[in-house]
Structures are given as C-alpha cells and as structure tokens.
Coordinates of C-alpha atoms in Angstrom, one line a residue:
M106 CA -37.2 -27.3 20.9
S107 CA -37.9 -25.0 23.8
K108 CA -40.3 -21.9 23.8
R109 CA -36.8 -19.9 24.3
D110 CA -35.6 -21.1 21.2
N111 CA -38.6 -20.8 18.9
F112 CA -38.9 -17.0 19.9
C113 CA -36.5 -16.5 17.0
G114 CA -37.9 -15.5 13.7
R115 CA -41.4 -14.5 15.2
T116 CA -43.8 -11.7 15.3
R117 CA -44.5 -9.6 18.3
R118 CA -48.1 -11.6 18.4
E119 CA -46.6 -14.8 17.8
F120 CA -44.1 -14.2 20.9
L121 CA -47.2 -13.2 23.3
W122 CA -49.2 -16.2 22.0
Q123 CA -46.1 -18.5 23.0
T124 CA -45.1 -17.1 26.0
G125 CA -49.1 -17.0 26.9
G126 CA -49.6 -13.6 27.0
G127 CA -49.9 -11.6 30.5
F128 CA -48.3 -8.4 32.0
G129 CA -45.0 -9.8 32.3
A130 CA -44.8 -11.2 28.7
A131 CA -46.1 -8.1 27.5
A132 CA -43.1 -6.0 29.4
M133 CA -40.8 -8.3 27.9
A134 CA -42.0 -7.9 24.3
S135 CA -41.7 -4.2 24.3
M136 CA -38.4 -4.3 25.7
L137 CA -37.5 -6.7 23.0
G138 CA -39.4 -4.4 20.3
A139 CA -37.6 -1.5 21.5
D140 CA -34.2 -3.2 20.7
G141 CA -35.2 -4.2 17.3
F142 CA -35.4 -7.9 18.1
F143 CA -39.0 -8.3 16.0
D144 CA -37.4 -6.4 13.0
R145 CA -34.4 -8.1 12.7
A146 CA -36.5 -12.0 13.0
T147 CA -38.9 -10.5 10.6
A148 CA -36.4 -9.4 8.1
S149 CA -34.5 -12.8 8.3
E150 CA -38.0 -14.3 6.6
S151 CA -37.1 -12.0 3.9
D152 CA -34.4 -11.2 1.5
T153 CA -32.0 -8.4 2.7
P154 CA -30.0 -6.0 0.3
F155 CA -26.4 -6.7 0.0
V156 CA -24.4 -3.5 1.6
N157 CA -21.0 -3.6 0.2
P158 CA -18.3 -2.8 2.9
L159 CA -16.2 -1.3 0.0
A160 CA -18.9 1.3 -1.2
A161 CA -17.6 4.7 -1.6
K162 CA -17.3 6.7 2.0
P163 CA -17.2 10.6 2.2
P164 CA -13.7 11.7 3.2
H165 CA -12.8 14.3 6.1
F166 CA -12.2 17.0 3.9
A167 CA -11.5 17.4 0.6
P168 CA -9.0 15.5 -0.8
K169 CA -6.1 16.6 -3.0
A170 CA -5.7 13.0 -4.2
K171 CA -8.1 10.3 -5.3
S172 CA -5.4 7.4 -5.5
V173 CA -2.0 6.3 -4.5
I174 CA 0.5 4.3 -6.4
F175 CA 3.4 3.3 -4.0
L176 CA 6.5 2.1 -6.1
F177 CA 8.3 0.4 -3.4
M178 CA 12.1 -0.7 -3.4
Y179 CA 12.3 -3.7 -1.8
G180 CA 15.7 -4.0 -0.1
G181 CA 16.8 -0.7 0.4
P182 CA 18.0 1.5 -2.2
S183 CA 21.5 3.6 -2.0
H184 CA 20.1 7.3 -1.4
I185 CA 23.7 8.6 -1.4
D186 CA 24.1 6.7 -5.1
T187 CA 20.8 8.1 -6.6
F188 CA 19.3 11.4 -5.3
D189 CA 21.1 12.6 -2.3
Y190 CA 24.4 14.3 -3.6
K191 CA 27.0 13.9 -1.7
P192 CA 29.9 15.9 -3.3
N193 CA 32.3 16.3 0.1
M194 CA 32.7 12.2 -0.3
I195 CA 34.4 12.6 -3.9
G196 CA 37.9 11.3 -3.4
M197 CA 37.2 9.8 0.0
D198 CA 37.1 6.3 -1.3
G199 CA 38.9 3.9 0.7
K200 CA 39.7 6.1 3.6
T201 CA 38.4 5.2 7.4
V202 CA 36.1 7.6 8.9
D203 CA 34.9 7.7 12.5
V204 CA 30.6 7.5 11.9
K205 CA 28.4 5.7 13.9
T206 CA 26.2 2.8 11.8
F207 CA 23.7 0.5 12.8
G208 CA 22.6 -2.5 10.3
R209 CA 22.8 -5.9 9.7
G210 CA 26.0 -6.2 11.0
G211 CA 24.9 -4.3 14.1
H212 CA 26.4 -1.4 15.9
K213 CA 29.9 0.3 14.4
S214 CA 31.9 3.2 15.1
G215 CA 33.7 3.5 12.0
G216 CA 34.4 2.0 8.7
R217 CA 35.8 2.5 5.1
I218 CA 34.3 5.2 2.9
V219 CA 32.9 4.0 -0.6
E220 CA 32.4 7.3 -2.3
P221 CA 29.2 7.2 -4.7
R222 CA 29.9 5.3 -8.0
W223 CA 27.9 7.2 -10.1
N224 CA 28.4 10.6 -11.5
F225 CA 25.7 13.5 -10.6
K226 CA 24.4 16.2 -12.7
Q227 CA 21.6 18.6 -12.2
H228 CA 18.2 18.7 -13.6
G229 CA 15.1 20.8 -14.4
E230 CA 14.5 24.4 -13.5
C231 CA 15.3 23.2 -9.5
G232 CA 18.7 22.4 -10.4
K233 CA 18.3 18.9 -8.7
W234 CA 21.1 16.7 -8.6
V235 CA 20.8 13.3 -9.7
S236 CA 22.9 10.5 -10.3
S237 CA 23.3 8.6 -13.6
L238 CA 21.6 5.6 -12.3
F239 CA 18.1 7.6 -13.2
P240 CA 18.4 9.4 -16.6
N241 CA 14.7 9.3 -17.1
V242 CA 13.5 10.0 -13.7
A243 CA 15.6 13.0 -13.5
N244 CA 13.7 14.8 -16.5
H245 CA 10.5 14.9 -14.4
V246 CA 12.5 16.5 -11.0
D247 CA 10.2 19.7 -11.1
D248 CA 7.4 17.5 -10.5
I249 CA 8.7 15.7 -7.4
A250 CA 9.3 16.6 -3.9
F251 CA 12.4 14.5 -2.7
L252 CA 12.2 13.8 0.9
H253 CA 16.2 13.2 1.9
S254 CA 15.9 12.8 6.0
M255 CA 13.4 10.1 6.2
T256 CA 14.2 7.9 9.4
A257 CA 12.7 4.5 10.4
D258 CA 12.8 2.5 13.7
S259 CA 14.5 -0.9 12.2
P260 CA 17.2 -1.5 10.0
I261 CA 16.3 -5.2 9.6
H262 CA 14.2 -5.8 6.7
G263 CA 11.4 -7.8 7.9
S264 CA 10.2 -5.1 10.7
A265 CA 11.4 -2.3 8.7
M266 CA 9.3 -3.3 5.7
L267 CA 6.2 -3.5 8.2
M268 CA 6.8 -0.3 9.4
M269 CA 6.9 1.4 6.0
N270 CA 3.6 -0.8 5.0
S271 CA 1.6 -0.6 8.6
G272 CA 3.2 2.0 10.7
R273 CA 4.4 -0.7 13.1
I274 CA 7.5 -3.2 13.3
L275 CA 5.4 -6.1 14.7
S276 CA 3.3 -8.0 12.7
G277 CA -0.8 -8.1 12.9
N278 CA -1.2 -4.4 12.0
P279 CA -3.6 -3.2 9.0
A280 CA -1.6 -2.0 5.8
M281 CA -1.7 1.6 4.5
G282 CA -3.8 0.4 1.8
S283 CA -6.2 -1.0 4.2
W284 CA -6.8 2.1 6.4
L285 CA -7.7 4.0 2.9
T286 CA -10.0 1.0 1.9
Y287 CA -11.5 1.1 5.1
G288 CA -11.5 5.1 5.3
L289 CA -12.7 6.1 1.8
G290 CA -14.5 2.4 0.5
S291 CA -13.7 2.1 -3.6
V292 CA -15.6 4.0 -6.2
N293 CA -15.4 0.6 -8.3
E294 CA -17.0 -2.0 -6.6
N295 CA -16.0 -4.4 -9.5
L296 CA -12.5 -4.0 -8.5
P297 CA -10.6 -4.4 -5.2
G298 CA -9.8 -1.2 -3.1
F299 CA -6.2 -2.4 -2.7
V300 CA -4.2 -4.1 -5.5
V301 CA -0.5 -5.5 -4.9
M302 CA 1.7 -6.8 -7.8
L303 CA 5.1 -8.1 -6.8
D304 CA 8.0 -8.9 -8.6
P305 CA 8.3 -12.2 -10.8
S306 CA 11.8 -13.2 -8.4
G307 CA 9.0 -13.8 -5.7
G308 CA 7.4 -11.6 -2.8
P309 CA 9.2 -9.6 -0.2
I310 CA 10.2 -10.6 3.7
S311 CA 7.4 -11.0 5.8
G312 CA 5.0 -11.9 2.6
A313 CA 1.6 -11.4 2.9
K314 CA 1.9 -9.3 6.6
N315 CA 2.7 -6.8 4.3
W316 CA -0.6 -6.2 2.9
S317 CA -2.5 -8.0 5.5
S318 CA -5.6 -6.2 7.2
G319 CA -4.2 -7.3 10.4
Y320 CA -7.1 -6.6 13.2
M321 CA -9.6 -5.0 10.3
P322 CA -12.0 -7.2 8.5
A323 CA -10.7 -9.1 5.9
T324 CA -12.5 -7.1 3.2
Y325 CA -9.8 -4.4 3.4
Q326 CA -6.8 -6.7 2.9
G327 CA -4.9 -6.5 -0.5
N328 CA -5.2 -8.3 -3.5
V329 CA -2.3 -9.6 -5.2
F330 CA -2.9 -9.4 -9.2
R331 CA -0.6 -10.5 -11.6
A332 CA 1.0 -8.8 -14.9
E333 CA 1.2 -12.3 -16.8
G334 CA -1.8 -15.0 -17.3
A335 CA -5.0 -14.4 -14.9
P336 CA -4.3 -11.7 -12.8
I337 CA -5.6 -13.8 -9.9
L338 CA -5.2 -17.2 -9.5
D339 CA -8.5 -19.5 -9.6
L340 CA -10.8 -16.3 -10.5
A341 CA -12.4 -18.0 -13.7
P342 CA -15.7 -20.3 -12.9
P343 CA -15.1 -24.0 -14.9
S344 CA -15.2 -23.9 -18.2
D345 CA -18.2 -26.5 -18.1
L346 CA -20.4 -24.5 -16.2
P347 CA -23.7 -23.4 -18.0
D348 CA -24.1 -19.4 -18.2
G349 CA -26.1 -18.0 -15.4
V350 CA -25.6 -21.1 -13.1
Q351 CA -22.8 -19.5 -11.2
R352 CA -24.8 -16.2 -10.4
Q353 CA -27.6 -18.6 -9.1
L354 CA -25.4 -20.5 -6.8
I355 CA -23.8 -17.1 -5.5
D356 CA -27.3 -15.4 -4.9
S357 CA -28.5 -18.7 -3.0
I358 CA -25.0 -18.5 -0.8
Q359 CA -25.5 -14.9 -0.3
K360 CA -29.4 -15.0 0.8
A361 CA -28.4 -17.6 3.5
N362 CA -25.5 -16.0 4.6
N363 CA -27.3 -12.7 5.1
R364 CA -30.1 -14.2 6.8
H365 CA -27.3 -16.0 9.2
L366 CA -25.2 -12.1 9.6
L367 CA -28.6 -10.2 10.7
S368 CA -28.3 -11.7 14.2
R369 CA -24.6 -11.1 14.2
E370 CA -24.2 -7.8 12.7
S371 CA -20.4 -7.8 14.8
N372 CA -19.4 -11.0 12.8
S373 CA -16.6 -9.1 10.6
D374 CA -15.3 -12.4 9.0
L375 CA -18.8 -13.3 8.0
S376 CA -19.7 -10.2 6.5
S377 CA -15.9 -10.1 4.9
R378 CA -16.7 -13.7 3.3
I379 CA -20.3 -12.3 1.8
A380 CA -18.2 -9.2 0.2
S381 CA -15.7 -11.4 -0.9
Y382 CA -18.3 -13.8 -2.6
E383 CA -19.8 -11.0 -4.6
L384 CA -16.3 -9.2 -5.5
A385 CA -15.0 -12.2 -6.6
Y386 CA -17.7 -12.8 -8.9
K387 CA -17.8 -9.2 -10.5
M388 CA -13.8 -9.6 -10.8
Q389 CA -14.1 -12.7 -13.4
S390 CA -14.6 -9.8 -15.9
A391 CA -13.3 -6.5 -14.6
A392 CA -9.8 -7.9 -13.2
P393 CA -8.9 -9.3 -16.7
E394 CA -10.0 -6.3 -18.7
A395 CA -8.0 -4.2 -16.2
V396 CA -4.8 -5.9 -16.7
D397 CA -5.4 -6.5 -20.5
L398 CA -3.0 -4.3 -22.5
S399 CA -3.9 -4.9 -25.8
S400 CA -5.8 -1.5 -25.9
E401 CA -3.0 0.5 -25.1
D402 CA -1.0 1.8 -28.4
A403 CA 2.2 0.9 -29.5
K404 CA 3.6 4.4 -28.2
T405 CA 2.4 3.8 -24.8
I406 CA 4.2 0.4 -24.7
A407 CA 7.5 1.8 -25.8
M408 CA 7.3 4.7 -23.2
Y409 CA 7.1 2.8 -20.4
G410 CA 9.9 0.2 -21.7
A411 CA 7.5 -2.9 -21.7
D412 CA 8.6 -3.7 -25.2
Q413 CA 12.3 -4.1 -24.0
E414 CA 13.7 -7.4 -22.2
K415 CA 15.0 -5.3 -19.1
T416 CA 12.1 -2.9 -18.3
R417 CA 9.1 -5.4 -19.8
D418 CA 7.8 -6.7 -16.4
F419 CA 7.8 -3.2 -14.4
G420 CA 6.9 -1.5 -17.1
K421 CA 3.7 -3.8 -17.8
R422 CA 2.9 -3.1 -13.9
C423 CA 3.3 0.6 -14.3
I424 CA 0.8 0.7 -16.7
I425 CA -1.2 -1.9 -15.2
A426 CA -1.2 0.9 -12.1
R427 CA -2.5 3.8 -14.5
R428 CA -5.1 1.5 -15.6
L429 CA -6.2 0.6 -11.7
V430 CA -6.7 4.4 -10.8
E431 CA -8.4 5.1 -14.0
R432 CA -10.9 2.6 -12.6
G433 CA -11.2 4.0 -9.3
V434 CA -9.0 1.7 -7.2
R435 CA -7.9 3.4 -3.8
F436 CA -4.1 2.2 -3.3
I437 CA -1.5 0.3 -6.0
Q438 CA 1.7 -1.1 -4.7
L439 CA 4.2 -2.2 -7.1
Y440 CA 7.4 -4.0 -5.4
S441 CA 10.7 -3.6 -7.5
G442 CA 12.7 -7.0 -6.3
G443 CA 11.4 -9.8 -4.4
A444 CA 13.3 -13.0 -2.7
H445 CA 16.6 -12.3 -1.1
N446 CA 20.0 -11.1 -1.9
D447 CA 20.8 -9.2 -5.1
H448 CA 17.1 -10.5 -6.4
N449 CA 16.2 -6.7 -4.8
W450 CA 18.1 -3.6 -3.7
D451 CA 19.9 -5.2 -0.9
A452 CA 23.5 -4.5 -2.4
H453 CA 25.4 -6.2 0.2
G454 CA 28.2 -7.3 -1.9
D455 CA 28.5 -5.6 -5.4
L456 CA 26.9 -2.2 -4.9
E457 CA 27.2 -1.5 -8.8
D458 CA 25.9 -4.1 -10.3
N459 CA 22.8 -4.6 -8.0
H460 CA 21.9 -1.2 -8.4
N461 CA 22.5 -1.1 -12.1
K462 CA 20.2 -4.1 -12.4
H463 CA 17.4 -2.8 -10.3
A464 CA 17.6 1.0 -11.4
G465 CA 17.9 -0.1 -15.3
A466 CA 14.5 -2.6 -15.1
T467 CA 12.5 0.4 -13.3
D468 CA 14.0 4.1 -14.1
K469 CA 11.9 4.0 -17.7
P470 CA 9.0 2.6 -16.4
V471 CA 8.8 5.1 -13.2
A472 CA 9.4 8.1 -15.4
A473 CA 7.0 7.0 -17.9
L474 CA 4.2 6.4 -15.3
L475 CA 5.0 10.2 -14.1
A476 CA 4.5 11.5 -18.0
D477 CA 1.7 9.2 -18.9
L478 CA -0.4 10.7 -15.7
K479 CA 0.4 14.3 -16.3
Q480 CA -0.6 14.1 -20.2
R481 CA -4.0 12.5 -19.2
G482 CA -4.5 14.8 -16.4
M483 CA -4.2 12.4 -14.0
L484 CA -1.2 13.2 -12.0
D485 CA -2.9 16.4 -9.7
E486 CA -5.0 13.3 -8.5
T487 CA -2.9 10.3 -8.4
L488 CA -0.5 10.8 -5.3
V489 CA 2.9 8.6 -6.7
V490 CA 5.5 7.4 -3.9
W491 CA 9.1 6.0 -4.3
G492 CA 11.3 4.2 -1.8
G493 CA 12.3 1.6 0.1
E494 CA 12.1 0.5 3.8
F495 CA 15.3 2.4 4.7
G496 CA 18.9 3.3 2.5
R497 CA 22.3 2.3 2.9
Q498 CA 25.3 3.4 4.3
P499 CA 28.1 5.2 3.4
T500 CA 31.0 3.1 4.9
A501 CA 31.9 -0.4 3.6
E502 CA 30.3 -3.7 5.1
Y503 CA 33.0 -5.6 4.6
A504 CA 37.1 -5.6 3.8
K505 CA 36.5 -5.7 0.3
G506 CA 34.0 -4.9 -2.2
S507 CA 31.5 -1.9 -2.6
G508 CA 28.8 -3.4 -0.6
R509 CA 26.8 -1.0 2.0
D510 CA 24.6 -2.1 5.2
H511 CA 21.0 -0.9 5.8
N512 CA 20.6 2.8 7.1
A513 CA 17.3 3.4 9.0
Y514 CA 19.2 6.7 10.3
G515 CA 18.7 8.9 7.1
F516 CA 17.4 8.0 4.0
T517 CA 15.4 9.7 0.8
M518 CA 12.3 9.0 -0.9
F519 CA 10.0 10.9 -3.2
M520 CA 6.6 12.2 -3.7
A521 CA 4.6 13.2 -6.6
G522 CA 1.6 14.5 -7.8
G523 CA -1.7 14.3 -5.8
G524 CA -1.3 18.0 -4.7
I525 CA 2.3 17.5 -3.6
K526 CA 5.0 20.5 -4.5
G527 CA 7.5 19.7 -7.5
G528 CA 10.9 20.8 -7.7
I529 CA 11.8 20.8 -3.9
S530 CA 14.2 18.5 -1.6
H531 CA 13.0 18.9 2.0
G532 CA 15.5 17.9 4.8
T533 CA 19.0 16.7 4.7
T534 CA 21.3 14.0 5.8
D535 CA 24.7 14.7 7.1
E536 CA 27.9 15.5 4.7
L537 CA 28.4 11.3 4.3
G538 CA 24.6 10.8 4.1
A539 CA 24.9 8.7 7.6
Q540 CA 22.2 10.4 9.2
A541 CA 19.1 13.0 9.3
V542 CA 20.2 16.1 10.7
E543 CA 18.2 18.7 9.3
N544 CA 14.1 18.4 9.5
P545 CA 14.1 14.7 10.7
L546 CA 10.9 13.1 9.1
H547 CA 9.9 9.7 10.3
V548 CA 8.0 7.1 8.6
K549 CA 5.1 8.2 10.4
N550 CA 5.1 11.6 8.6
L551 CA 5.2 10.1 5.6
H552 CA 2.1 8.2 6.5
A553 CA 0.3 11.3 7.9
T554 CA 0.8 13.0 4.7
I555 CA -0.2 10.1 2.2
L556 CA -3.7 10.2 4.5
H557 CA -3.9 13.5 4.7
Q558 CA -3.7 13.9 0.8
M559 CA -6.7 11.5 0.4
G560 CA -8.8 13.5 2.5
L561 CA -8.6 12.0 5.7
D562 CA -6.9 13.4 8.9
P563 CA -4.1 11.0 10.4
N564 CA -5.2 11.7 13.6
H565 CA -9.0 11.2 13.5
L566 CA -9.0 7.9 11.3
S567 CA -9.5 5.0 14.0
Y568 CA -10.2 1.8 14.0
F569 CA -11.5 0.6 17.9
Y570 CA -9.5 -2.7 18.8
G571 CA -7.9 -4.2 21.9
G572 CA -9.5 -1.6 24.1
L573 CA -8.0 1.2 22.0
E574 CA -9.0 3.5 18.7
Q575 CA -6.0 2.3 16.8
K576 CA -4.5 4.7 14.3
L577 CA -2.1 4.1 11.4
V578 CA 0.1 6.8 12.7
G579 CA -0.3 5.6 16.6
V580 CA -1.5 7.2 19.4
E581 CA 0.8 10.3 19.6
H582 CA -0.5 13.4 17.2
V583 CA 1.4 13.4 13.7
E584 CA 1.7 16.1 11.6
P585 CA 1.7 15.8 7.7
I586 CA 4.8 17.1 6.0
H587 CA 3.4 20.6 5.5
E588 CA 6.3 22.1 3.4
I589 CA 5.7 19.8 0.4
I590 CA 2.0 20.1 0.6
A591 CA 0.9 22.4 -2.6

C-alpha cells in the first residue's frame, strides 16, 4: 500500500509522521484539516449516528394542510356527465356540430353530440348541479371547490398521467409525492412519506414512473401498499429467524454503510439504501398496523361501503388513507381503475356501462372519506384532490354508441379541505364542454396550489439537477389558484 493510500483513516500526527514532516507536509496537513479531511477520517473509525432523510423539515410558511389524499380516477372521467352541467346539450343527442377536438383519434373538426346520460340536480346551500352518478358526493358540495377549466398538454394516457403526477409529459421526473417528502419529510419515521394504493385490476399505464422519485434520491419515491394481505410484499422477516438477530444484522450493515458514506456524502444511492434498510425494518410492525381495519367499528366500515361487494375495495383503501393521514404520511394516492379499456374510466365504447361501474365503486367511499375526515376534525388539515388525467369530449368517438374520446382542452377536478373554500365552482368550459373558456387552469396551477397549501412556495421549492434548479411547476413562475384558497 502506498503512502497516499495509507493517509485515509489517519490523524494529523500520523499523517505528518508518514510524510516525514517538514514545512510542505505541515502546510498540506493544514489545508486538509481545514477541508475536514481528518475529521471525516477519524469519524470513519467510530460509529456515526443515522440521519433519516425523511425526518420532518420546516415548511416555507405556515401550512393549511399537513397531508394530501389524491383520488386518481385513471382513464379520464367525463366532466359533462358528472359535475360540469351543460343544459344546452339536452335534446341535441345525435346532432352533428362543428367543434374542434383532439384525442386518441387525432384532430377533428366536428362530430355527433352525445348528450349527458345522467340527470343533474342541485345540491347543498351553494346549489351545485351534480349528476345522479354521484348521489353521495353530492351531499358534500358545500365542502368542495370544483375546478371546471382544467387543461393539460397531452390527450394521450401515458404522457397525460405523467404530467398530472410529475408536471412533465416525459418520464424521469419526480412525482408530486416525491416533491412533498423532499420538501417536508415525514412526521412518522416508521412509515413512508409517500404511499400509493393501486386498483386490484392492475396498475396504470406508465406504471411506476407515476410514483418515481426521478432524478431525486430513491428515498423519496412512492411505496406501493396493498389493501389485502401483507401491505408490502416480502416485508416480514423469515419465520425461523430468532428474535433480535435481524436488528443485529441491520446494525452491522448500517455501521459499514455509514463508514463508507462519510467520504462519499454526495452518493444519494448509498444514502437512500441506508435509509431504506432502516425504514423497512421499522415498517415491519408499523405498516401492517396501519392497514389493519380490525379496530374500525362496523358503522365506519359500512359508511365507506367496505362491507359491500361493489364498494369494498375502494372503501377499504379510503379508510387506510385516513389511517395513514392519522399516522403522519404526507401524500397518499389511490387509483380507481387500472390496466386497459373498461377496467378504468376510459369510456371509448359504452359510456353508461363504464361510468356506472366506476362511479358506483367510488361515490360512496369518496363521500365517506370527506365525512369521516370532517367528523374527526381532520379535513381542515387534509387536502383531498379528485380527478383523472383529462376529461372526455362532447361528441361521440365512433359512428355508433355513446363512447367519448379524450379531452385535454377542458375538464373538471375538485379539491376539498386543507384550507380550500367549499361550495364554489371556478372556471368554465364552453356550452358543450369542449374546451376551457373562462379562467383556464393548467395542471401546473393545480400543483402550485397543492404545494402552497402544504406550506411550500411552488416557485422556490427546487432540486438542482442537470445544471438547473428543477421545480415541480417548471422554470416559469406559476400562481396557485388563489380564488379557491380560504
């Protein structure tokens, strides 16, 4: 071993002895000392405390919300059949109109009107028109802000979902949950800061890219939880492993990893691996407890519809989402719909069959989540977001049938709780619901609002990568939707 190699792990005195002393060696030792070389070397010979990268961090300003529950209606629910009332379309069924659309079938300049297939009624003190698809959510309109002028950059599922989740139509960027855990950490170090729960029919198109941490350390990526069985596969230790042995093994590995990390502080992959070992160990008891509904009373189970076949799965996942919020998880995303075709809200063929199925599975659980959070005093600090990657067109996609193509020009989402005004509708689409015309909103405005309500400045929260200060909302200044903020 050369003298150069043997300097590592030596004190200043040992360094001078190995180099033979002298003014040059003394000067070099001084410079190395000022750079912290000897402090790191000495520390590498001893145990170093584990610093959790998910430890709670202070927000930029006082937050209105502490957690986010994003109810993602994968496939694109039809806004004009749910919450965006278009009375002028009544009686126009089958008529050909000149309307510019852009969806899976490309650009079109006209088509056959498919009038709304469900009746609308007014609800709440605000008098909000809601279709019969959502009779239970309709009871909570006074707590909801409806965003009727949402727009996105792509009418294609994969890229539109990436935009809704990460702010970009291309893969490789951190998801919104990653940005929140990077900016705020987690108040419960025994659970992930970012949890995803998928539909039993499968994951969405683009898969794990939708909850990836992108160019950030893997520490901030989403963790997929299951509502049935073990919440995370292969989390439990082997049944024949004696008590205490696993903790000893992990401690030994962590000591070696931490020593290795001292001279490689910029190695995010290594620090993420260290954090993952510790988090996985702690989750062995915390995660099963969080998804265990045995402590929930029968009234709560029934309220969410978790005791009925149609609503059981989404109802259970909504209860788990509430339980995760109670335990300090920052961002929880629930997917309604998975895989392809009518396994999700992508109603290209039979609109009625598709939306009856998916609204029927989610309406009661979503309403129960809002009611349960409110009765427990948690809605004020929990931001609930509902919507898909885009909406659907007012015209039929095919010569026959009621199916609608994708619509990124204008669609509806809603927000509730977390300092959001209730009983209001912001923005409008044209009389056919083809595109946003009043107060158009971009996905970036939605993201900026979520970050703002969580106490983060959307135009300040950044991560340096590729020579740029990257941001969820992009390089240009983006305003939150101030009109819906209480």
